[in-house]
Amino acid sequence: MDPNKQHANNPSLPWNLETLDQAVRVFPVADMDEGDIKAIFYEGLPYQGKQTRVFAYYAIPESTLNAKVPGVVLVHGGGGTAFKEWVQIWLDKGYAAIAMDLEGHVGVEKNSDGLRPGHDWSGPSRQGEFADYELPMEDQWMYHAVADVILAHSFLRSFDVVDKDKVGVHGISWGGIVTSIVAGVDERFSFAIPVYGCGYLYEASNKYGQSFAKMPADVAQKMKQTWDPSAYFDRISIPMLWVNWSHDPHFPLHLFSKSYQAAQRGVNHSSLSIHFGLRHSHAAGWKPQEIYTFADQLTRGGLALPQISQQEMIGLRVKVAFASEIPVVKAELRYASNTSNWFEVEWLIKEAYIDNASNEIHAILEEETSAYFIQITDERGCIVSTPVYCFTS
């Protein structure tokens, strides 16, 4: 992709991308700067007829010999904000980074009531799970959240030292939902990493699916086609790393895997990484080493995550073909006999056989298997997973 490429406006999208692609008006907040991390407001889209501003922290690493640096846009989840420490993590790894607050807050700790301070230029705050559907589209939270992420990207690209062809987006929980949409909207990004959040939310049995069920049928259909990430998967053309906890209480594994497969669409280097024992939080969500390995492989030519190229099943025998630049040291079959409740699945373990000569992994399923996937671990400890295969009754 041409690093100087500008958006062509697409009338089928809710957003005017030509507007979001322009230089962003910025208002420094110098008294909140800390070391290399700077605090700003940047101008967002109008909300209820008034102009908005978005609070953010950003940092630009020093470069030597006029070398350009990669970048990342960081998108928080529910209860989160513009996390200074998240920016610092990426800065320490040599990335330009920006984290914005998508709920009209300033990025500081919560007060004794568990609230973060707001500001006078805020846009909408999130109303449950798409509960603001009766408002004009331009006043709904997701409209602004996606736009604010794209504007943050435009701001980061305005720095000469940032390599415009090596900027990614990374979001956690609700930020993963937003990231999954943005990956199909802002074609200037070079990679995307959603954690927990995914698409097909209307198929979930929890609060997400229930929220769609409560809407009038015509409204629910419109929301599916506008705010569910699945509406944008066929537009994605960049590598994505999908990271989730095996027992995430918000985003069930079968819908997460379905999102990965729908968004992959033959794109090289896209991967799925399922983690047992991960838990659900911002700190847990930015911890997996696969996130940083994936970013480095795409922006710096680092050693890549193992790639699963083919998965076959004949009877109870499963064969997975893979490619890896470094040795694969472990393979496991994870299988379940009961998937009636995806939030309480018991994943059992069987060792799988690694054939390094042919770069294949072999496993044998149990008779009563209703769903399975295979985990591959390389010698760095990086994990990649096959899609979750579900047997229909």
Short mmCIF file of C-alpha atoms in Angstrom, two decimals:
data_model
loop_
_atom_site.label_atom_id
_atom_site.label_comp_id
_atom_site.label_asym_id
_atom_site.label_seq_id
_atom_site.Cartn_x
_atom_site.Cartn_y
_atom_site.Cartn_z
CA MET A 1 0.00 0.00 0.00
CA ASP A 2 1.16 3.51 -0.77
CA PRO A 3 2.06 5.03 2.64
CA ASN A 4 0.76 8.41 1.48
CA LYS A 5 -2.56 6.95 0.41
CA GLN A 6 -5.64 8.96 1.30
CA HIS A 7 -9.11 7.61 1.82
CA ALA A 8 -11.61 7.69 -0.98
CA ASN A 9 -14.98 8.44 0.53
CA ASN A 10 -17.36 5.47 0.54
CA PRO A 11 -21.02 6.49 0.66
CA SER A 12 -22.01 3.02 1.93
CA LEU A 13 -20.18 3.66 5.22
CA PRO A 14 -21.61 5.78 8.05
CA TRP A 15 -18.43 7.89 8.20
CA ASN A 16 -16.99 10.45 5.80
CA LEU A 17 -13.48 9.06 5.58
CA GLU A 18 -12.15 12.01 3.60
CA THR A 19 -12.95 14.22 6.60
CA LEU A 20 -11.38 11.81 9.09
CA ASP A 21 -8.25 11.59 6.95
CA GLN A 22 -7.46 15.29 7.31
CA ALA A 23 -5.03 16.94 9.72
CA VAL A 24 -6.41 16.78 13.25
CA ARG A 25 -6.77 19.91 15.36
CA VAL A 26 -4.89 19.36 18.63
CA PHE A 27 -5.02 21.09 22.02
CA PRO A 28 -2.02 20.29 24.28
CA VAL A 29 -2.58 19.62 28.00
CA ALA A 30 0.96 20.29 29.17
CA ASP A 31 0.25 19.98 32.89
CA MET A 32 -0.67 16.30 32.35
CA ASP A 33 2.50 15.43 30.42
CA GLU A 34 4.75 12.87 32.07
CA GLY A 35 8.23 12.38 30.66
CA ASP A 36 8.02 11.34 27.04
CA ILE A 37 4.26 10.87 27.22
CA LYS A 38 2.24 13.90 26.17
CA ALA A 39 -1.41 14.69 26.95
CA ILE A 40 -3.72 16.30 24.42
CA PHE A 41 -7.28 16.86 23.38
CA TYR A 42 -7.97 16.43 19.68
CA GLU A 43 -11.06 17.55 17.84
CA GLY A 44 -13.71 14.89 17.31
CA LEU A 45 -16.95 14.89 15.35
CA PRO A 46 -19.96 17.00 16.35
CA TYR A 47 -22.32 15.50 18.94
CA GLN A 48 -25.85 16.82 19.40
CA GLY A 49 -24.90 19.88 17.41
CA LYS A 50 -21.76 20.82 19.35
CA GLN A 51 -18.11 20.24 18.59
CA THR A 52 -16.33 17.59 20.66
CA ARG A 53 -12.80 16.93 21.82
CA VAL A 54 -11.17 13.62 22.71
CA PHE A 55 -8.58 13.21 25.45
CA ALA A 56 -5.49 11.16 24.61
CA TYR A 57 -1.96 10.30 25.68
CA TYR A 58 0.66 9.78 23.02
CA ALA A 59 4.40 9.28 22.73
CA ILE A 60 6.86 9.38 19.85
CA PRO A 61 10.16 7.52 20.34
CA GLU A 62 13.45 9.07 19.42
CA SER A 63 14.86 7.75 16.18
CA THR A 64 18.44 7.57 15.00
CA LEU A 65 19.87 8.30 11.56
CA ASN A 66 16.49 9.58 10.40
CA ALA A 67 15.02 6.08 10.72
CA LYS A 68 11.24 5.94 10.82
CA VAL A 69 9.37 4.15 13.61
CA PRO A 70 6.26 1.95 13.55
CA GLY A 71 3.11 3.02 15.36
CA VAL A 72 0.05 1.68 17.15
CA VAL A 73 -3.36 3.10 18.08
CA LEU A 74 -4.64 1.71 21.40
CA VAL A 75 -8.37 1.31 22.05
CA HIS A 76 -9.63 0.71 25.59
CA GLY A 77 -12.61 -1.36 26.68
CA GLY A 78 -15.48 -0.87 29.10
CA GLY A 79 -14.48 0.98 32.27
CA GLY A 80 -11.19 1.94 30.67
CA THR A 81 -9.66 5.18 29.51
CA ALA A 82 -6.57 6.52 27.78
CA PHE A 83 -4.08 4.38 29.72
CA LYS A 84 -0.72 6.10 30.10
CA GLU A 85 0.98 2.82 31.03
CA TRP A 86 -0.26 1.21 27.80
CA VAL A 87 1.40 3.95 25.77
CA GLN A 88 4.57 3.46 27.83
CA ILE A 89 4.66 -0.28 27.08
CA TRP A 90 4.70 0.37 23.34
CA LEU A 91 7.05 3.33 23.62
CA ASP A 92 9.55 1.10 25.43
CA LYS A 93 9.36 -1.25 22.45
CA GLY A 94 10.17 1.57 20.03
CA TYR A 95 6.65 2.30 18.76
CA ALA A 96 4.88 5.61 18.43
CA ALA A 97 1.63 5.11 20.33
CA ILE A 98 -1.60 6.91 21.12
CA ALA A 99 -4.37 5.88 23.53
CA MET A 100 -7.58 7.89 23.56
CA ASP A 101 -10.58 7.98 25.89
CA LEU A 102 -13.78 7.05 24.07
CA GLU A 103 -16.24 7.90 26.84
CA GLY A 104 -15.71 11.63 27.37
CA HIS A 105 -13.31 11.26 30.29
CA VAL A 106 -9.84 12.49 31.12
CA GLY A 107 -7.27 9.71 31.45
CA VAL A 108 -6.72 9.66 35.22
CA GLU A 109 -7.57 7.26 38.03
CA LYS A 110 -11.17 6.76 39.14
CA ASN A 111 -12.39 8.74 42.15
CA SER A 112 -13.81 7.26 45.38
CA ASP A 113 -17.15 6.74 43.62
CA GLY A 114 -15.49 4.66 40.90
CA LEU A 115 -15.88 7.40 38.30
CA ARG A 116 -13.42 9.17 36.04
CA PRO A 117 -13.64 12.95 35.61
CA GLY A 118 -15.37 14.19 32.50
CA HIS A 119 -14.72 17.35 30.52
CA ASP A 120 -16.73 20.07 28.83
CA TRP A 121 -16.19 18.90 25.23
CA SER A 122 -17.18 15.25 25.55
CA GLY A 123 -19.08 13.25 23.00
CA PRO A 124 -21.41 10.38 23.94
CA SER A 125 -20.64 7.75 26.53
CA ARG A 126 -21.49 4.15 25.78
CA GLN A 127 -25.05 3.17 26.70
CA GLY A 128 -24.99 -0.52 27.57
CA GLU A 129 -24.99 -2.74 24.49
CA PHE A 130 -26.17 -0.50 21.65
CA ALA A 131 -28.96 0.89 23.86
CA ASP A 132 -28.67 4.28 22.13
CA TYR A 133 -30.13 2.88 18.89
CA GLU A 134 -33.07 5.30 18.92
CA LEU A 135 -30.77 8.32 18.59
CA PRO A 136 -29.68 9.70 15.21
CA MET A 137 -26.74 7.63 13.96
CA GLU A 138 -24.39 10.61 14.25
CA ASP A 139 -25.15 10.78 17.99
CA GLN A 140 -24.63 7.09 18.75
CA TRP A 141 -21.56 6.00 20.67
CA MET A 142 -20.15 3.53 18.13
CA TYR A 143 -20.26 6.14 15.38
CA HIS A 144 -18.03 8.40 17.49
CA ALA A 145 -15.82 5.60 18.85
CA VAL A 146 -14.80 4.42 15.38
CA ALA A 147 -14.30 8.00 14.18
CA ASP A 148 -12.18 8.86 17.23
CA VAL A 149 -9.89 5.90 16.54
CA ILE A 150 -9.49 6.89 12.88
CA LEU A 151 -8.75 10.49 13.90
CA ALA A 152 -6.11 9.27 16.36
CA HIS A 153 -4.56 7.33 13.49
CA SER A 154 -4.52 10.47 11.33
CA PHE A 155 -2.82 12.35 14.16
CA LEU A 156 -0.13 9.69 14.63
CA ARG A 157 0.56 9.65 10.88
CA SER A 158 1.16 13.41 10.94
CA PHE A 159 4.60 12.89 12.51
CA ASP A 160 7.36 12.66 9.94
CA VAL A 161 9.22 10.09 12.03
CA VAL A 162 6.27 7.66 11.95
CA ASP A 163 6.33 5.11 9.14
CA LYS A 164 2.86 5.61 7.68
CA ASP A 165 2.88 2.13 6.21
CA LYS A 166 3.56 0.44 9.56
CA VAL A 167 0.82 1.61 11.91
CA GLY A 168 -1.54 -0.87 13.57
CA VAL A 169 -4.61 -0.77 15.79
CA HIS A 170 -4.98 -2.80 18.99
CA GLY A 171 -8.07 -2.91 21.20
CA ILE A 172 -9.25 -4.75 24.29
CA SER A 173 -12.82 -5.94 25.05
CA TRP A 174 -15.15 -3.18 23.75
CA GLY A 175 -11.96 -1.82 22.22
CA GLY A 176 -11.62 -5.17 20.46
CA ILE A 177 -15.10 -4.72 19.02
CA VAL A 178 -14.17 -1.24 17.80
CA THR A 179 -10.86 -2.53 16.44
CA SER A 180 -12.69 -5.28 14.53
CA ILE A 181 -14.79 -2.60 12.82
CA VAL A 182 -11.93 -0.18 12.20
CA ALA A 183 -9.88 -2.94 10.53
CA GLY A 184 -12.49 -3.01 7.77
CA VAL A 185 -13.00 0.76 7.57
CA ASP A 186 -9.61 2.49 7.81
CA GLU A 187 -7.59 0.88 5.02
CA ARG A 188 -4.48 2.86 6.00
CA PHE A 189 -3.77 0.53 8.94
CA SER A 190 -1.23 -2.23 8.29
CA PHE A 191 -2.33 -4.66 11.03
CA ALA A 192 -4.99 -5.09 13.72
CA ILE A 193 -5.04 -6.92 17.07
CA PRO A 194 -8.43 -7.34 18.75
CA VAL A 195 -8.37 -8.93 22.20
CA TYR A 196 -11.59 -10.50 23.58
CA GLY A 197 -13.96 -8.36 21.49
CA CYS A 198 -15.28 -9.82 18.23
CA GLY A 199 -18.24 -9.92 15.87
CA TYR A 200 -21.50 -11.85 15.60
CA LEU A 201 -22.51 -10.36 18.94
CA TYR A 202 -26.17 -10.83 18.04
CA GLU A 203 -25.63 -14.62 18.12
CA ALA A 204 -24.33 -14.63 21.70
CA SER A 205 -26.53 -15.97 24.49
CA ASN A 206 -25.44 -13.26 26.94
CA LYS A 207 -26.16 -9.54 27.21
CA TYR A 208 -24.96 -8.83 23.67
CA GLY A 209 -27.41 -11.17 21.99
CA GLN A 210 -30.13 -10.15 24.43
CA SER A 211 -29.67 -6.50 23.51
CA PHE A 212 -30.38 -7.25 19.84
CA ALA A 213 -33.36 -9.43 20.80
CA LYS A 214 -34.95 -6.52 22.67
CA MET A 215 -34.83 -4.23 19.63
CA PRO A 216 -37.62 -4.02 17.06
CA ALA A 217 -36.76 -6.48 14.28
CA ASP A 218 -36.05 -3.81 11.66
CA VAL A 219 -33.84 -1.87 14.08
CA ALA A 220 -31.95 -5.01 15.10
CA GLN A 221 -31.23 -5.75 11.45
CA LYS A 222 -29.95 -2.22 10.91
CA MET A 223 -27.73 -2.44 14.01
CA LYS A 224 -26.29 -5.75 12.80
CA GLN A 225 -25.45 -4.17 9.46
CA THR A 226 -24.03 -0.99 11.00
CA TRP A 227 -22.39 -1.66 14.37
CA ASP A 228 -21.66 -5.38 14.54
CA PRO A 229 -18.08 -6.01 13.36
CA SER A 230 -19.24 -8.86 11.12
CA ALA A 231 -20.67 -6.26 8.74
CA TYR A 232 -17.11 -5.13 7.94
CA PHE A 233 -15.20 -8.42 7.79
CA ASP A 234 -15.49 -8.68 4.01
CA ARG A 235 -13.69 -5.34 3.72
CA ILE A 236 -10.62 -6.43 5.70
CA SER A 237 -7.38 -6.83 3.75
CA ILE A 238 -4.76 -6.55 6.52
CA PRO A 239 -3.23 -9.20 8.80
CA MET A 240 -5.01 -9.59 12.13
CA LEU A 241 -4.09 -11.34 15.36
CA TRP A 242 -7.15 -12.43 17.34
CA VAL A 243 -6.40 -13.04 21.04
CA ASN A 244 -8.91 -14.41 23.53
CA TRP A 245 -9.22 -16.17 26.87
CA SER A 246 -10.55 -19.70 26.51
CA HIS A 247 -13.29 -18.98 29.05
CA ASP A 248 -13.95 -15.30 28.47
CA PRO A 249 -17.27 -14.42 30.16
CA HIS A 250 -18.23 -11.82 27.55
CA PHE A 251 -17.09 -13.10 24.14
CA PRO A 252 -17.68 -16.84 23.58
CA LEU A 253 -14.96 -18.76 21.84
CA HIS A 254 -17.05 -20.10 18.95
CA LEU A 255 -18.06 -16.56 17.88
CA PHE A 256 -14.52 -15.30 18.36
CA SER A 257 -13.19 -18.09 16.14
CA LYS A 258 -15.96 -17.44 13.61
CA SER A 259 -14.89 -13.78 13.51
CA TYR A 260 -11.26 -14.75 12.92
CA GLN A 261 -12.20 -17.01 10.03
CA ALA A 262 -14.55 -14.48 8.43
CA ALA A 263 -12.01 -11.67 8.66
CA GLN A 264 -9.04 -13.75 7.52
CA ARG A 265 -10.24 -14.19 3.95
CA GLY A 266 -6.92 -15.62 2.83
CA VAL A 267 -4.86 -12.73 4.22
CA ASN A 268 -1.32 -13.92 4.93
CA HIS A 269 -0.04 -13.82 8.52
CA SER A 270 -3.44 -13.58 10.21
CA SER A 271 -3.52 -15.74 13.34
CA LEU A 272 -5.70 -16.86 16.23
CA SER A 273 -4.22 -17.18 19.74
CA ILE A 274 -6.38 -18.76 22.46
CA HIS A 275 -5.08 -18.56 26.02
CA PHE A 276 -6.10 -20.64 29.02
CA GLY A 277 -6.00 -18.81 32.35
CA LEU A 278 -5.71 -15.37 30.77
CA ARG A 279 -8.61 -13.66 32.64
CA HIS A 280 -10.46 -10.55 31.42
CA SER A 281 -8.99 -7.11 32.09
CA HIS A 282 -6.98 -4.43 30.37
CA ALA A 283 -3.76 -5.49 32.09
CA ALA A 284 -4.37 -9.13 31.19
CA GLY A 285 -5.39 -8.18 27.67
CA TRP A 286 -2.17 -6.37 26.81
CA LYS A 287 0.08 -9.00 28.43
CA PRO A 288 0.30 -11.85 25.85
CA GLN A 289 3.68 -11.86 24.13
CA GLU A 290 2.06 -12.88 20.85
CA ILE A 291 0.76 -9.30 20.51
CA TYR A 292 4.24 -7.81 20.37
CA THR A 293 5.74 -10.66 18.35
CA PHE A 294 3.00 -10.18 15.75
CA ALA A 295 3.53 -6.42 15.57
CA ASP A 296 7.30 -6.82 15.25
CA GLN A 297 7.03 -9.45 12.51
CA LEU A 298 4.90 -7.07 10.42
CA THR A 299 6.76 -3.82 11.08
CA ARG A 300 10.36 -4.92 11.64
CA GLY A 301 10.70 -8.25 9.91
CA GLY A 302 10.88 -10.10 13.23
CA LEU A 303 10.54 -13.86 13.45
CA ALA A 304 6.93 -14.64 12.69
CA LEU A 305 4.36 -16.52 14.70
CA PRO A 306 3.83 -20.08 13.44
CA GLN A 307 1.34 -20.16 10.59
CA ILE A 308 -1.37 -22.79 10.26
CA SER A 309 -1.89 -23.36 6.55
CA GLN A 310 -4.33 -26.26 6.41
CA GLN A 311 -6.59 -28.30 8.66
CA GLU A 312 -8.08 -31.64 7.60
CA MET A 313 -10.25 -34.22 9.33
CA ILE A 314 -10.83 -37.78 8.16
CA GLY A 315 -13.00 -39.71 10.54
CA LEU A 316 -11.55 -39.03 13.99
CA ARG A 317 -8.10 -38.20 12.65
CA VAL A 318 -7.08 -34.56 12.45
CA LYS A 319 -4.11 -33.26 10.46
CA VAL A 320 -2.84 -29.70 10.66
CA ALA A 321 -0.15 -28.34 8.33
CA PHE A 322 1.98 -25.49 9.63
CA ALA A 323 4.98 -23.34 8.79
CA SER A 324 7.31 -21.89 11.40
CA GLU A 325 10.58 -19.99 11.28
CA ILE A 326 11.59 -21.43 14.66
CA PRO A 327 10.93 -24.85 16.21
CA VAL A 328 7.45 -25.83 17.35
CA VAL A 329 7.92 -27.60 20.67
CA LYS A 330 4.38 -28.45 21.77
CA ALA A 331 1.02 -29.30 20.25
CA GLU A 332 -2.20 -30.07 22.08
CA LEU A 333 -5.67 -31.11 21.08
CA ARG A 334 -8.30 -29.26 23.09
CA TYR A 335 -11.71 -30.87 22.82
CA ALA A 336 -15.12 -30.70 24.48
CA SER A 337 -18.03 -33.12 24.62
CA ASN A 338 -20.63 -30.54 25.67
CA THR A 339 -20.98 -27.08 24.17
CA SER A 340 -24.55 -26.34 25.22
CA ASN A 341 -23.22 -23.36 27.19
CA TRP A 342 -20.19 -21.75 25.57
CA PHE A 343 -19.36 -19.86 28.75
CA GLU A 344 -18.93 -23.08 30.75
CA VAL A 345 -17.22 -25.41 28.29
CA GLU A 346 -14.85 -27.95 29.79
CA TRP A 347 -11.91 -28.19 27.42
CA LEU A 348 -10.09 -31.51 27.81
CA ILE A 349 -6.52 -32.05 26.66
CA LYS A 350 -4.82 -34.67 24.53
CA GLU A 351 -1.26 -34.46 23.33
CA ALA A 352 -0.89 -34.13 19.58
CA TYR A 353 2.01 -35.53 17.56
CA ILE A 354 4.40 -33.09 15.85
CA ASP A 355 5.97 -34.33 12.61
CA ASN A 356 8.74 -31.80 12.02
CA ALA A 357 9.86 -33.53 8.84
CA SER A 358 6.57 -32.78 7.10
CA ASN A 359 5.54 -29.76 9.22
CA GLU A 360 2.36 -31.51 10.25
CA ILE A 361 0.53 -32.12 13.50
CA HIS A 362 -1.62 -35.19 14.00
CA ALA A 363 -4.27 -35.87 16.62
CA ILE A 364 -7.09 -38.34 17.21
CA LEU A 365 -10.46 -37.12 18.43
CA GLU A 366 -12.61 -38.84 21.02
CA GLU A 367 -15.92 -40.32 19.86
CA GLU A 368 -18.13 -37.85 21.74
CA THR A 369 -16.29 -34.70 20.67
CA SER A 370 -18.61 -31.77 19.93
CA ALA A 371 -15.92 -29.10 19.39
CA TYR A 372 -12.15 -28.99 19.17
CA PHE A 373 -9.12 -26.94 18.26
CA ILE A 374 -5.38 -27.50 18.27
CA GLN A 375 -2.83 -25.34 20.09
CA ILE A 376 0.70 -24.93 18.74
CA THR A 377 3.50 -23.52 20.91
CA ASP A 378 6.91 -22.50 19.58
CA GLU A 379 10.14 -22.42 21.57
CA ARG A 380 9.54 -18.78 22.55
CA GLY A 381 6.29 -19.83 24.21
CA CYS A 382 4.16 -18.14 21.55
CA ILE A 383 0.80 -19.84 21.02
CA VAL A 384 -1.29 -20.03 17.87
CA SER A 385 -4.53 -21.94 17.52
CA THR A 386 -6.56 -23.52 14.78
CA PRO A 387 -10.12 -22.27 14.43
CA VAL A 388 -12.61 -23.90 16.77
CA TYR A 389 -14.34 -26.67 14.84
CA CYS A 390 -17.90 -27.40 15.96
CA PHE A 391 -19.78 -30.58 15.05
CA THR A 392 -23.44 -30.09 14.25
CA SER A 393 -25.90 -32.61 15.61
#
